[in-house]
Amino acid sequence: MTATTAVDRRHGLELLRQMLLVRRFEEKCVELYSATKIRGFMHLYIGEEAVAVGVMQALTAEDAVVATYREHGHALVRGVSAASIMAEMYGKVEGCSRGRGGSMHLFDAATRFYGGNAIVGGGLPVAVGIALADKLAGRDRVTACFFGDGAVAEGEFHECLNLAALWSLPVLFVCENNRYAMGTALERYESETDLALKAAAYEMTAWSADGMDVVVVEEAAQRAAAEVRDGRRPCFLELRTYRFRAHSMYDPDLYRSKQEIEHWREHDPIPVLGDRLRAAGLLSDDDVAGLEREVAEEIEAAIAVAEAGSLEPVEELERFVYWEGEAP
Amino acid sequence: MTATTAVDRRHGLELLRQMLLVRRFEEKCVELYSATKIRGFMHLYIGEEAVAVGVMQALTAEDAVVATYREHGHALVRGVSAASIMAEMYGKVEGCSRGRGGSMHLFDAATRFYGGNAIVGGGLPVAVGIALADKLAGRDRVTACFFGDGAVAEGEFHECLNLAALWSLPVLFVCENNRYAMGTALERYESETDLALKAAAYEMTAWSADGMDVVVVEEAAQRAAAEVRDGRRPCFLELRTYRFRAHSMYDPDLYRSKQEIEHWREHDPIPVLGDRLRAAGLLSDDDVAGLEREVAEEIEAAIAVAEAGSLEPVEELERFVYWEGEAP
Amino acid sequence: MSVAPAATITYREAMRDAIRHALLADERVFLMGEDVGAYGGCFGVSRGLLAEFGPERIRDTPLSESAFVGAGIGAAMAGARPIVEVMTVNFCLLALDQIMNNAATITHMSGGQFAIPLVIRMTTGAGRQVAAQHSHSLEGWLAHIPGLKLLAPATLADARGMLAPALADPNPVLIFEHGSLYNLEGELSEAAEAVDIERAAVRRAGADVTLVAYGGTVPTALAAAETLAGEGVEAEVIDLRVLRPLDDRTVIESVVRTHRAVVVDEGWRSGSLAAEVSARIMEQAFYELDAPVARVCTAEVPLPYAHHMEQAALPQPEAVVAAVRRMTGEPER
Amino acid sequence: MSVAPAATITYREAMRDAIRHALLADERVFLMGEDVGAYGGCFGVSRGLLAEFGPERIRDTPLSESAFVGAGIGAAMAGARPIVEVMTVNFCLLALDQIMNNAATITHMSGGQFAIPLVIRMTTGAGRQVAAQHSHSLEGWLAHIPGLKLLAPATLADARGMLAPALADPNPVLIFEHGSLYNLEGELSEAAEAVDIERAAVRRAGADVTLVAYGGTVPTALAAAETLAGEGVEAEVIDLRVLRPLDDRTVIESVVRTHRAVVVDEGWRSGSLAAEVSARIMEQAFYELDAPVARVCTAEVPLPYAHHMEQAALPQPEAVVAAVRRMTGEPER
Ligand SMILES: Cc1ncc(C[n+]2csc(CCOP(=O)(O)OP(=O)(O)O)c2C)c(N)n1
Ligand SMILES: Cc1ncc(C[n+]2csc(CCOP(=O)(O)OP(=O)(O)O)c2C)c(N)n1
Ligand SMILES: [Mg+2]
Ligand SMILES: [Mg+2]
């Protein structure tokens, strides 16, 4: 699928800004990880930004999002503040999960961001349930569920696609196919590597699209989201992408070739969009400089908040094991 | 798929004998259940006999079988003695599982009958593993794995088809599609009800066949088994059948119509084969009478063994929790 | 208990009543699970509800335990009030990742942003000769998991009264219905009163020994108490009712009076809830004990099919009585 | 221990050695799991093995825990000797049905017809700020299941020596490798001797109090013992090593000498293995106790990400020392 619509300048710049924000934010996270400000598992989205940015364009504020442990980008683009995300990774109480979740468990009720789930496939049933609740309550909403290619092998994937299709639930299944589950290449763990084909087993409409071109992603997502909204049934979207960095900060990255990585870097979604906009005369060097400045300031401000943030008193350790107060 | 091969008399009579054995055996089980000689859960295969009988024809003594809790027929046809099965259901130590398993857990190492598994879908990974061990040891064997339509919804189904296809394991997946998972009709729990289509998601060859005609089943099974043996890869076989009785002895059977049951009874696999053989001049009333007598005697003898059998001393309760003696 | 007119009812009917009332009281409530609809529930609990409430609120699910339990979690997070039926505790193993890693965890992991007002019902227990894979008693074991609440109704009043407060609770609540109790019959006031879901209950008062039980072993303990009474030993029988958070205060107060305790548990002995109760008595009432706390649990074997073997594996009143006799025979220190 | 030349080795290398030797010793042995091959194992344990033994014996699996754990069961029943790696204990929840309903059950349920010589390895434990879903310590909890054997190597010798006897065992054996131990370094004889997998081990002798620990809490208990020694209190440290079947004899013999015990367990307190140990001491050594057995366990919360909160939740040497002080301060009865 290739892009057919022309992008107007305002929207084009916004797409670029969002991808730059995610990219620069995570580049900073790497520094902060080395500086031991951030700990635990940290999974970078660098190279895959077009997927979250493109798909989120198709969602409204009422829609819901379920993501994985590789979700910094999804949270940022969804509108969770960079400051609350950074504070979370610092383990500060100002964090979007009060420092209890960390990088893999960003949550934000305000934007219906139902988390960062670190069990592969674990978010899919939750997404199906959110869509079920919305449907039962007669709320016309979409739940976008992001997961990786590796999650397709889990039994829950199969159970959830069937359940969503059987009950005509408004779930947009977004498979971020970066061709690896940790160090295992797709063809080494799936007998059928055309992931969009899987949806046919559930009578679910599916599309595959180039996940390195944000304009293409947005177009595919708009079509799929419209299908979910108006068709009142789930859809499956496979976005072919690639992670430029290792799986996590612990990964020696020994299972793929430098050439392969280089090949994909040539499709870096940020220059891809930049070139497209320049070619259409919609982007200048000043624009880029301006966006970089804007993004850098947002990130610096976020770090300042995180640095200035406070550690939750250990006396509060046992809080929130159970919900405090009345049911909402 | 309809039968193309003519059946010779000897084989035709043997197929009929096996189906009659299973049918009469279970009819007796119903009586014995009412007489409280048999307890616990008991699931009848009545109406589905052509499936186990037809498929088993394609297996050799070296092949392996994994079945479900509805496995009296599979065990009998595989060659587990009626006496040891009946004794098992009586809870006697002479039973094929020493009375520890009961109706749902018939086991017999001698015939590579890896059991009756009562967790829906629970036998599939075991079958995949048996096939893996055979393959790694260079043994040219097939593992036939029987399961119901309901099992297709379980995540394990999805995981196991992928694993078997990915690793080219010699598993013959036999889906006994009797259109109900307990009281839930297939179309009420599967978004795509054409079960053979599911195999495509794993690049696995699949066939559907009429499960009420044992000759058709055997033909399909022979083809599939040959494919597994020679192609050294798994195959999926869907056999469309129907259970004439309730799901279990506890089931009030309120979820389907008398007409539906009547319609299917018109395709009872035993008369279907009888008529076919009679039409070909291969079967006489005397033959049938002879088979009935033979089968009745075998069952009476089995009951005698079960009645005369002994109860395991309670002192042996904790035996076999761990394997006794050296690893085999 | 109540002054409203009383009627004869079974435990099964009491559960059905409770579900009906919940569906009538709050349109956010729905029931989903395997065969809860057309079949009427594997144990007949939901019979008639599909006809009364329709397929949107009484949802038959595919055999996909992980998906529909997880869907219950998501639905609860999004404002619904799901009652998820896992046909039996044996099958909840397939959904345990969702239960432990999502239901029990998300409220805390999100810093208190999401409540999970979810109820999961399961039938539990052995005794019907359904063999190893279908005879688990895992509720005591599952009580290990922080973030969950676990209930074990052992009386008609609890069978009917526990669901409403469980649904009102903003946390995931698991309700375990012991298969042997469904046909329990008795009088129960017509008014479906809610009961507390915090405290254990003293089912029988006694000064000589404390018998601690829950779910399917409450009748066992009461039967043992009867026998003991005949021997002049007055046993106090405590029904834990709530397996997590455990109401140890009620247990300790009793032990302080009786100085002896036997815990009766259908779970396998090692790592049983009975071990936890024993450890808490050790920690909180050691100096009150005249004898070591004893446990009567299920033998550490997969449950066998044969009737005599299964019964030999399960905790019997005789074993409880024997444990008490050994204890009261024990020389004081 | 041994007279063979000793070399410096890490716990990770010791595990790798053990797997290598097993693969070399018996062609029926193979290793399968997520990322055991090309990636070299999530924690680097199997690095290099794919190159040495090839993809037939070092099998990378899809993310399908239930399928490949169950496949290990079937393969073992059919004569293979699988070593299945479940990347971490957190993910074994997805395979628990296979583990409890097949691996732990089939030998008994089949009347002793099928052996299941299967080894399942998992990394376990908290302490690395990987938050609630990745920080479970479930090995003590899983020790509830009859039919399984559970091992928790806490030393280099056990890391290298437990695999061979586990593979030789005709039953399913689960081996839990605590993440905090992989970089443990020390001298170990070149000869890969097998160790017993039946008995607990006294890691430090002492007459005043018994500290019972396993896996990740053995270093915690030893650290506490050091501190206590400085205060003139000699603690005996017992490493359970085998979580099922539990070697309570070694524990009881120690308690009979010391009259006091503290159980240190990284599992959540309620329903922990520590509760079982406490209950067994109650049952077998009650009259020997000068004070109630104490437990130092993980707080009953999903593990938080923030370092200070996570550390506050986990059992620390200071808490063990404090528990012993309370105990020794306790007036004798
Ligand atoms: C159930 C489960 N098994 C294993 C893991 C360990 N693990 C974390 S991420 C990952 C790879 C997932 O790959 P994919 O789904 O493609 O997502 P990606 O990391 O490529 O974005 C694995 C195996 C896990 N978190 N959950
Ligand atoms: C995992 C699991 N969930 C639920 C059950 C209860 N149960 C037993 S049989 C059955 C229906 C299975 O239907 P199908 O697979 O079509 O087999 P059939 O009984 O029709 O032969 C159910 C729901 C079970 N045994 N295991
Ligand atoms: Mg991936
Ligand atoms: Mg069926």
Coordinates of C-alpha atoms and ligand atoms in Angstrom, one line a residue, chain B residues 69-70 118-120 148-151 154 178 180-182 189 243 247, chain C residues 34-35 63 65 87 91 94 134, ligand 2:
Chain B
Y69 CA -12.1 -37.6 27.5
R70 CA -14.5 -38.9 24.9
A118 CA -9.8 -34.1 30.0
I119 CA -8.5 -30.6 29.6
V120 CA -9.8 -29.3 26.2
G148 CA -13.1 -31.7 19.3
D149 CA -14.3 -28.6 17.5
G150 CA -14.4 -26.7 20.8
A151 CA -10.7 -27.2 21.2
E154 CA -8.2 -22.7 22.7
N178 CA -19.6 -32.6 16.1
Y180 CA -21.1 -28.5 19.6
A181 CA -18.8 -27.7 22.5
M182 CA -21.0 -28.9 25.3
Y189 CA -18.3 -19.6 19.5
R243 CA -23.0 -37.0 18.8
H247 CA -22.5 -34.2 26.1
Chain C
E34 CA -18.5 -21.3 28.9
D35 CA -22.0 -22.6 28.6
L63 CA -13.3 -22.3 25.1
E65 CA -10.2 -19.0 29.2
M87 CA -16.5 -23.4 34.6
F91 CA -9.5 -24.5 33.9
L94 CA -5.3 -21.4 31.5
H134 CA -11.1 -32.2 37.3
Ligands
LIG2 C1 -9.9 -26.1 29.2 C2 -11.2 -26.7 29.5 N1 -12.3 -25.8 29.6 C3 -13.5 -26.3 29.8 C4 -13.7 -27.7 29.9 C5 -15.1 -28.3 30.2 N2 -15.5 -29.0 29.0 C6 -15.4 -30.3 28.9 S1 -15.8 -30.9 27.3 C7 -16.2 -29.4 26.8 C8 -16.7 -29.2 25.4 C9 -15.6 -29.5 24.4 O1 -16.2 -29.6 23.1 P1 -15.4 -30.2 21.9 O2 -14.0 -29.8 22.0 O3 -16.1 -29.9 20.7 O4 -15.4 -31.8 22.2 P2 -16.7 -32.7 22.3 O5 -17.1 -32.8 23.7 O6 -17.8 -32.1 21.4 O7 -16.3 -34.0 21.8 C10 -16.0 -28.4 27.8 C11 -16.4 -27.0 27.7 C12 -12.6 -28.5 29.9 N3 -12.7 -29.8 30.1 N4 -11.4 -28.0 29.7

